[in-house]
Amino acid sequence: VLLRQLLHTQAHSVASNVSLLCIGWQTVLDAMLCISHIFLCLVLQPLFTAFASVAFFKLLIFCVIEMKYMAIIIQARNSVNNTGTTQEQLRQQITLLHLKFYVSLMLAITLFWYVGQSHKTLYVMALYSFWVPQICWNIYSEYKKPMHHHYIYGMSLTRAIAPLYVFAVKNNFLKEVNSEFPTDLAM
């Protein structure tokens, strides 16, 4: 699904219409899921191989594909705006992008640690509201269809699986880690 979106936005004019914040938000969410799978590898030794495989693929998705996609969006915006950006300036922009990503990841993990426990519903809703920046960007810039419809449906469905499993299945595997783990979204 992600690769289809990359093919859909090969043209610089289409790639520049994609919200960088939306893709960055999805990347932070994937990175958090990768870290959580790594922790589950350590805690649930019998399921080490399964969680390690998922963590590896999540790492591949966020670290290679989504970070590269954000770099493509930056390059597309520079070429569409005819800013005359040099290679050095482009490297600086991509380095700044990486810095913003890792600061956002640390902020999201810190918020999860301190706020996510007491305000689960609000935190989960905010974390999974990654389409809002793209909607706002489309309204502001009057773009139509910057994303492939398979990408929108595929990302929405696959990202909804984790919270639905955790909060809808009463006897999920997280009860093995912590028997007092909440299975509802009640505040």
Coordinates of N, CA and C in Angstrom, one line a residue:
V1 N 0.8 -1.2 0.0 CA 0.0 0.0 0.0 C 0.9 1.3 0.0
L2 N 1.9 1.2 0.8 CA 2.8 2.4 0.9 C 3.6 2.5 -0.4
L3 N 4.0 1.4 -1.0 CA 4.7 1.5 -2.3 C 3.8 2.0 -3.4
R4 N 2.5 1.7 -3.3 CA 1.6 2.2 -4.3 C 1.5 3.7 -4.2
Q5 N 1.5 4.2 -3.0 CA 1.5 5.6 -2.8 C 2.7 6.3 -3.3
L6 N 3.9 5.7 -3.1 CA 5.1 6.2 -3.7 C 5.1 6.3 -5.2
L7 N 4.5 5.3 -5.8 CA 4.3 5.3 -7.3 C 3.3 6.4 -7.7
H8 N 2.3 6.6 -6.9 CA 1.3 7.6 -7.2 C 1.8 9.0 -7.1
T9 N 2.8 9.2 -6.3 CA 3.4 10.5 -6.1 C 4.8 10.7 -6.7
Q10 N 5.0 9.9 -7.8 CA 6.3 10.1 -8.5 C 6.5 11.5 -9.1
A11 N 5.5 12.0 -9.6 CA 5.6 13.4 -10.1 C 5.7 14.4 -9.0
H12 N 6.6 15.3 -9.2 CA 6.9 16.3 -8.1 C 5.6 17.1 -7.8
S13 N 4.8 17.4 -8.8 CA 3.6 18.2 -8.5 C 2.6 17.5 -7.6
V14 N 2.6 16.2 -7.7 CA 1.7 15.4 -6.8 C 2.3 15.2 -5.4
A15 N 3.6 14.9 -5.4 CA 4.3 14.7 -4.1 C 4.3 15.9 -3.3
S16 N 4.4 17.1 -3.9 CA 4.4 18.3 -3.1 C 3.0 18.6 -2.5
N17 N 2.0 17.9 -2.9 CA 0.6 18.1 -2.3 C 0.4 17.3 -1.1
V18 N 1.3 16.4 -0.7 CA 1.2 15.5 0.4 C 1.6 16.3 1.7
S19 N 0.9 16.2 2.7 CA 1.2 16.8 4.0 C 2.4 16.1 4.6
L20 N 3.5 16.8 4.9 CA 4.6 16.3 5.5 C 4.3 15.9 7.0
L21 N 3.5 16.7 7.6 CA 3.1 16.4 9.0 C 2.3 15.1 9.1
C22 N 1.5 14.9 8.1 CA 0.7 13.6 8.1 C 1.6 12.4 8.0
I23 N 2.5 12.4 7.1 CA 3.4 11.3 6.9 C 4.4 11.2 8.1
G24 N 4.8 12.3 8.6 CA 5.6 12.3 9.8 C 4.9 11.7 11.0
W25 N 3.6 12.0 11.2 CA 2.8 11.5 12.2 C 2.7 10.0 12.1
Q26 N 2.5 9.5 10.9 CA 2.4 8.1 10.7 C 3.7 7.4 11.0
T27 N 4.8 8.1 10.6 CA 6.1 7.5 10.9 C 6.4 7.4 12.4
V28 N 6.0 8.4 13.1 CA 6.2 8.4 14.6 C 5.3 7.2 15.2
L29 N 4.1 7.1 14.7 CA 3.3 6.0 15.2 C 3.9 4.6 14.8
D30 N 4.5 4.4 13.7 CA 5.1 3.2 13.3 C 6.4 3.0 14.2
A31 N 7.1 4.0 14.5 CA 8.3 3.9 15.3 C 7.9 3.5 16.7
M32 N 6.8 4.1 17.2 CA 6.3 3.7 18.6 C 5.9 2.2 18.6
L33 N 5.2 1.8 17.5 CA 4.8 0.4 17.4 C 6.1 -0.5 17.3
C34 N 7.1 -0.1 16.6 CA 8.3 -0.9 16.5 C 9.0 -1.0 17.9
I35 N 9.1 0.1 18.7 CA 9.6 0.0 20.0 C 8.8 -0.9 20.9
S36 N 7.5 -0.8 20.8 CA 6.7 -1.6 21.7 C 6.8 -3.1 21.3
H37 N 7.0 -3.4 20.1 CA 7.2 -4.8 19.7 C 8.6 -5.3 20.2
I38 N 9.6 -4.4 20.2 CA 10.9 -4.8 20.8 C 10.8 -5.1 22.3
F39 N 10.0 -4.3 23.0 CA 9.8 -4.5 24.4 C 9.0 -5.8 24.6
L40 N 8.1 -6.1 23.8 CA 7.3 -7.3 23.9 C 8.2 -8.5 23.6
C41 N 9.2 -8.4 22.8 CA 10.2 -9.5 22.5 C 10.9 -9.8 23.8
L42 N 11.2 -8.8 24.6 CA 12.0 -9.0 25.8 C 11.1 -9.6 26.9
V43 N 9.9 -9.2 26.9 CA 9.0 -9.7 28.0 C 8.4 -11.0 27.8
L44 N 8.0 -11.3 26.6 CA 7.3 -12.5 26.2 C 8.3 -13.4 25.4
Q45 N 9.2 -14.1 26.1 CA 10.2 -14.9 25.4 C 9.6 -16.0 24.5
P46 N 8.5 -16.7 24.8 CA 8.0 -17.7 23.9 C 7.6 -17.1 22.6
L47 N 7.2 -15.9 22.5 CA 6.8 -15.2 21.3 C 7.9 -14.3 20.7
F48 N 9.1 -14.5 21.1 CA 10.2 -13.7 20.6 C 10.3 -13.6 19.1
T49 N 10.3 -14.7 18.4 CA 10.4 -14.7 17.0 C 9.3 -13.9 16.3
A50 N 8.1 -14.1 16.7 CA 7.0 -13.4 16.1 C 7.1 -11.8 16.3
F51 N 7.4 -11.4 17.5 CA 7.5 -10.0 17.8 C 8.7 -9.4 17.2
A52 N 9.8 -10.1 17.1 CA 11.0 -9.6 16.5 C 10.8 -9.4 15.0
S53 N 10.1 -10.3 14.4 CA 9.8 -10.2 12.9 C 8.9 -8.9 12.7
V54 N 7.9 -8.8 13.5 CA 7.1 -7.6 13.3 C 7.9 -6.3 13.6
A55 N 8.7 -6.3 14.6 CA 9.5 -5.1 14.9 C 10.5 -4.8 13.8
F56 N 11.1 -5.9 13.2 CA 12.0 -5.7 12.0 C 11.2 -5.0 10.9
F57 N 10.0 -5.5 10.5 CA 9.3 -4.9 9.4 C 8.8 -3.5 9.7
K58 N 8.4 -3.3 10.9 CA 8.1 -1.9 11.3 C 9.3 -1.0 11.2
L59 N 10.4 -1.5 11.6 CA 11.7 -0.7 11.5 C 12.0 -0.4 10.1
L60 N 11.8 -1.4 9.2 CA 12.0 -1.2 7.8 C 11.1 -0.2 7.2
I61 N 9.8 -0.2 7.6 CA 8.8 0.7 7.1 C 9.1 2.1 7.5
F62 N 9.3 2.3 8.8 CA 9.4 3.7 9.2 C 10.8 4.3 9.0
C63 N 11.9 3.5 9.1 CA 13.2 4.0 9.0 C 13.7 4.1 7.6
V64 N 13.2 3.3 6.7 CA 13.7 3.3 5.3 C 12.6 4.0 4.4
I65 N 11.5 3.4 4.4 CA 10.5 3.8 3.4 C 9.8 5.2 3.7
E66 N 9.3 5.3 5.0 CA 8.6 6.5 5.3 C 9.5 7.7 5.4
M67 N 10.7 7.5 6.0 CA 11.7 8.6 6.1 C 12.1 9.1 4.7
K68 N 12.3 8.1 3.8 CA 12.7 8.4 2.4 C 11.5 9.2 1.7
Y69 N 10.3 8.7 2.0 CA 9.1 9.4 1.4 C 9.1 10.9 1.9
M70 N 9.4 11.1 3.1 CA 9.4 12.5 3.6 C 10.5 13.3 2.9
A71 N 11.6 12.7 2.6 CA 12.7 13.4 1.9 C 12.2 13.7 0.5
I72 N 11.5 12.7 -0.1 CA 11.0 13.0 -1.5 C 10.0 14.1 -1.5
I73 N 9.2 14.2 -0.5 CA 8.2 15.3 -0.4 C 9.0 16.7 -0.3
I74 N 10.0 16.7 0.5 CA 10.8 18.0 0.6 C 11.4 18.3 -0.7
Q75 N 12.0 17.3 -1.4 CA 12.6 17.6 -2.7 C 11.6 18.1 -3.7
A76 N 10.4 17.5 -3.7 CA 9.3 17.9 -4.6 C 8.9 19.3 -4.3
R77 N 8.7 19.7 -3.1 CA 8.3 21.0 -2.7 C 9.4 22.0 -3.2
N78 N 10.6 21.7 -3.0 CA 11.7 22.6 -3.5 C 11.7 22.8 -5.0
S79 N 11.5 21.7 -5.7 CA 11.5 21.8 -7.2 C 10.2 22.5 -7.7
V80 N 9.1 22.2 -7.1 CA 7.8 22.9 -7.6 C 7.9 24.4 -7.3
N81 N 8.5 24.8 -6.1 CA 8.5 26.2 -5.8 C 9.7 26.9 -6.5
N82 N 10.5 26.2 -7.2 CA 11.7 26.8 -7.9 C 12.5 27.6 -6.9
T83 N 12.8 27.1 -5.8 CA 13.6 27.8 -4.8 C 15.1 27.9 -5.1
G84 N 15.5 27.0 -6.1 CA 16.9 27.0 -6.4 C 17.8 26.5 -5.2
T85 N 17.3 25.5 -4.6 CA 17.9 24.9 -3.4 C 19.2 24.1 -3.9
T86 N 20.3 24.3 -3.2 CA 21.5 23.6 -3.5 C 21.5 22.2 -2.8
Q87 N 22.4 21.4 -3.1 CA 22.5 20.1 -2.5 C 22.7 20.2 -1.0
E88 N 23.6 21.2 -0.6 CA 23.9 21.4 0.8 C 22.7 21.9 1.5
Q89 N 21.9 22.7 1.0 CA 20.6 23.2 1.6 C 19.6 22.1 1.7
L90 N 19.6 21.2 0.7 CA 18.7 20.0 0.8 C 19.1 19.1 1.9
R91 N 20.4 18.9 2.0 CA 20.9 18.0 3.1 C 20.6 18.6 4.4
Q92 N 20.7 19.9 4.6 CA 20.3 20.6 5.8 C 18.8 20.4 6.1
Q93 N 18.0 20.5 5.1 CA 16.6 20.4 5.3 C 16.2 18.9 5.8
I94 N 16.9 17.9 5.1 CA 16.6 16.5 5.5 C 17.2 16.2 6.9
T95 N 18.3 16.8 7.2 CA 18.9 16.6 8.6 C 17.9 17.2 9.6
L96 N 17.4 18.4 9.3 CA 16.4 19.0 10.2 C 15.1 18.2 10.3
L97 N 14.7 17.6 9.2 CA 13.6 16.7 9.2 C 13.8 15.5 10.2
H98 N 15.0 14.9 10.1 CA 15.4 13.8 11.0 C 15.4 14.3 12.5
L99 N 15.9 15.4 12.7 CA 15.9 16.0 14.1 C 14.5 16.2 14.6
K100 N 13.6 16.8 13.8 CA 12.2 17.0 14.2 C 11.5 15.6 14.4
F101 N 11.8 14.6 13.6 CA 11.2 13.3 13.7 C 11.6 12.7 15.1
Y102 N 12.9 12.7 15.4 CA 13.3 12.0 16.6 C 12.9 12.8 17.9
V103 N 12.8 14.1 17.8 CA 12.3 14.9 18.9 C 10.8 14.6 19.1
S104 N 10.1 14.5 18.0 CA 8.6 14.1 18.0 C 8.4 12.7 18.6
L105 N 9.3 11.8 18.2 CA 9.2 10.5 18.8 C 9.4 10.4 20.3
M106 N 10.4 11.1 20.7 CA 10.7 11.2 22.2 C 9.6 11.9 22.9
L107 N 9.0 12.9 22.3 CA 7.9 13.6 22.9 C 6.7 12.7 23.0
A108 N 6.4 11.9 22.0 CA 5.3 11.0 22.0 C 5.4 9.9 23.0
I109 N 6.7 9.4 23.1 CA 6.9 8.3 24.1 C 6.8 8.9 25.5
T110 N 7.3 10.1 25.7 CA 7.2 10.8 27.0 C 5.7 11.0 27.4
L111 N 5.0 11.5 26.4 CA 3.5 11.8 26.7 C 2.8 10.4 27.0
F112 N 3.2 9.4 26.3 CA 2.6 8.1 26.5 C 2.9 7.7 28.0
W113 N 4.1 7.9 28.4 CA 4.5 7.5 29.7 C 3.7 8.2 30.8
Y114 N 3.6 9.6 30.6 CA 3.1 10.4 31.7 C 1.6 10.7 31.5
V115 N 1.1 10.9 30.3 CA -0.2 11.3 30.1 C -1.1 10.2 29.6
G116 N -0.5 9.3 28.8 CA -1.3 8.2 28.2 C -1.9 7.2 29.3
Q117 N -1.3 7.1 30.4 CA -1.8 6.2 31.4 C -3.1 6.8 32.1
S118 N -3.1 8.1 32.3 CA -4.3 8.7 33.0 C -5.4 9.1 32.0
H119 N -5.0 9.4 30.8 CA -6.0 9.9 29.8 C -5.9 9.0 28.5
K120 N -6.2 7.8 28.7 CA -6.0 6.8 27.5 C -6.8 7.2 26.3
T121 N -8.1 7.5 26.5 CA -9.0 7.8 25.4 C -8.4 9.0 24.6
L122 N -8.1 10.0 25.3 CA -7.7 11.2 24.6 C -6.3 11.0 23.9
Y123 N -5.4 10.2 24.5 CA -4.1 10.0 24.0 C -4.2 9.1 22.7
V124 N -5.0 8.0 22.8 CA -5.2 7.1 21.6 C -5.9 7.9 20.5
M125 N -6.9 8.7 20.8 CA -7.5 9.5 19.7 C -6.5 10.5 19.1
A126 N -5.7 11.1 19.9 CA -4.7 12.1 19.3 C -3.7 11.3 18.5
L127 N -3.2 10.2 19.0 CA -2.2 9.4 18.3 C -2.6 8.9 17.0
Y128 N -3.9 8.5 16.9 CA -4.4 8.0 15.6 C -5.2 9.0 14.8
S129 N -5.0 10.3 15.0 CA -5.6 11.3 14.2 C -4.6 11.8 13.2
F130 N -3.9 10.9 12.5 CA -2.8 11.3 11.6 C -3.3 11.8 10.3
W131 N -4.6 11.6 10.0 CA -5.2 12.2 8.7 C -5.5 13.6 8.8
V132 N -5.7 14.2 10.0 CA -6.1 15.6 10.2 C -5.2 16.6 9.5
P133 N -3.8 16.4 9.6 CA -3.0 17.4 8.9 C -3.2 17.4 7.4
Q134 N -3.4 16.2 6.8 CA -3.6 16.1 5.4 C -4.9 16.7 5.0
I135 N -6.0 16.5 5.8 CA -7.3 17.2 5.5 C -7.1 18.7 5.5
C136 N -6.5 19.2 6.6 CA -6.3 20.6 6.7 C -5.4 21.2 5.5
W137 N -4.4 20.4 5.2 CA -3.5 20.9 4.0 C -4.3 20.9 2.7
N138 N -5.2 19.9 2.5 CA -6.0 19.9 1.3 C -7.0 21.1 1.3
I139 N -7.5 21.4 2.4 CA -8.4 22.6 2.5 C -7.7 23.9 2.2
Y140 N -6.6 24.0 2.9 CA -5.8 25.2 2.8 C -5.3 25.5 1.3
S141 N -4.7 24.4 0.7 CA -4.1 24.6 -0.6 C -5.0 24.1 -1.7
E142 N -6.2 23.7 -1.4 CA -7.2 23.3 -2.4 C -6.7 22.2 -3.4
Y143 N -6.0 21.2 -2.8 CA -5.5 20.1 -3.6 C -6.6 19.0 -3.6
K144 N -6.6 18.3 -4.7 CA -7.6 17.2 -4.8 C -6.8 15.9 -5.0
K145 N -7.0 14.9 -4.2 CA -6.5 13.5 -4.3 C -5.0 13.5 -4.4
P146 N -4.3 14.0 -3.4 CA -2.8 13.9 -3.4 C -2.4 12.5 -2.9
M147 N -3.3 11.7 -2.4 CA -3.0 10.3 -2.0 C -3.9 9.3 -2.7
H148 N -3.3 8.2 -3.0 CA -4.0 7.1 -3.7 C -5.0 6.6 -2.7
H149 N -6.2 6.2 -3.2 CA -7.3 5.8 -2.3 C -7.0 4.4 -1.7
H150 N -6.2 3.6 -2.3 CA -5.7 2.3 -1.7 C -4.8 2.6 -0.4
Y151 N -4.0 3.7 -0.6 CA -3.2 4.1 0.6 C -4.0 4.6 1.7
I152 N -5.0 5.4 1.5 CA -5.9 5.9 2.5 C -6.6 4.8 3.2
Y153 N -7.3 3.9 2.5 CA -8.0 2.8 3.1 C -7.1 1.8 3.8
G154 N -6.0 1.5 3.1 CA -5.0 0.5 3.6 C -4.4 1.0 4.9
M155 N -3.9 2.2 5.0 CA -3.3 2.7 6.2 C -4.3 2.9 7.3
S156 N -5.5 3.3 7.0 CA -6.5 3.4 8.0 C -6.9 2.1 8.6
L157 N -7.1 1.1 7.8 CA -7.5 -0.2 8.3 C -6.3 -0.9 9.1
T158 N -5.1 -0.9 8.5 CA -4.0 -1.6 9.2 C -3.6 -0.9 10.5
R159 N -3.7 0.4 10.6 CA -3.4 1.1 11.8 C -4.4 1.0 12.9
A160 N -5.6 0.6 12.5 CA -6.7 0.5 13.4 C -6.7 -0.9 14.1
I161 N -5.9 -1.8 13.6 CA -5.9 -3.2 14.1 C -5.3 -3.2 15.5
A162 N -4.2 -2.6 15.8 CA -3.6 -2.6 17.1 C -4.5 -2.1 18.2
P163 N -5.0 -0.9 18.1 CA -5.9 -0.4 19.2 C -7.2 -1.2 19.4
L164 N -7.7 -1.7 18.2 CA -8.9 -2.5 18.3 C -8.6 -3.8 19.1
Y165 N -7.5 -4.4 18.8 CA -7.1 -5.7 19.5 C -6.9 -5.5 20.9
V166 N -6.1 -4.4 21.3 CA -5.8 -4.2 22.6 C -7.0 -3.8 23.5
F167 N -7.9 -3.0 23.0 CA -9.0 -2.6 23.8 C -10.3 -3.3 23.5
A168 N -10.4 -4.1 22.5 CA -11.6 -4.9 22.3 C -11.6 -6.3 22.7
V169 N -10.4 -6.9 22.7 CA -10.3 -8.3 23.2 C -9.9 -8.3 24.6
K170 N -10.8 -8.9 25.4 CA -10.7 -8.9 26.9 C -9.4 -9.7 27.3
N171 N -9.2 -10.8 26.7 CA -8.1 -11.7 27.2 C -6.9 -11.6 26.1
N172 N -6.4 -10.4 25.9 CA -5.4 -10.3 24.9 C -4.0 -10.7 25.5
F173 N -3.0 -10.8 24.7 CA -1.7 -11.2 25.2 C -1.0 -10.2 26.2
L174 N -1.5 -9.0 26.2 CA -0.9 -8.0 27.1 C -1.3 -8.3 28.6
K175 N -2.3 -9.2 28.8 CA -2.6 -9.6 30.1 C -1.5 -10.5 30.7
E176 N -0.7 -11.1 29.8 CA 0.4 -11.9 30.2 C 1.5 -11.1 30.8
V177 N 1.7 -9.9 30.2 CA 2.7 -9.0 30.7 C 2.3 -8.3 32.0
N178 N 1.0 -7.8 32.0 CA 0.5 -7.1 33.2 C -0.9 -7.5 33.4
S179 N -1.2 -8.3 34.4 CA -2.6 -8.8 34.6 C -3.6 -7.7 34.9
E180 N -3.1 -6.5 35.3 CA -4.0 -5.4 35.5 C -4.1 -4.4 34.3
F181 N -3.6 -4.9 33.2 CA -3.7 -4.1 32.0 C -5.1 -3.8 31.6
P182 N -5.5 -2.5 31.4 CA -6.9 -2.1 31.1 C -7.3 -2.6 29.7
T183 N -8.5 -3.1 29.5 CA -9.0 -3.5 28.2 C -10.1 -2.6 27.7
D184 N -10.3 -1.5 28.4 CA -11.3 -0.6 27.9 C -10.7 0.8 27.8
L185 N -11.4 1.7 27.1 CA -10.9 3.0 26.9 C -11.5 4.0 27.9
A186 N -12.1 3.5 28.9 CA -12.7 4.4 29.9 C -11.6 5.3 30.6
M187 N -11.9 6.5 30.8 CA -10.9 7.4 31.4 C -10.9 7.1 32.9

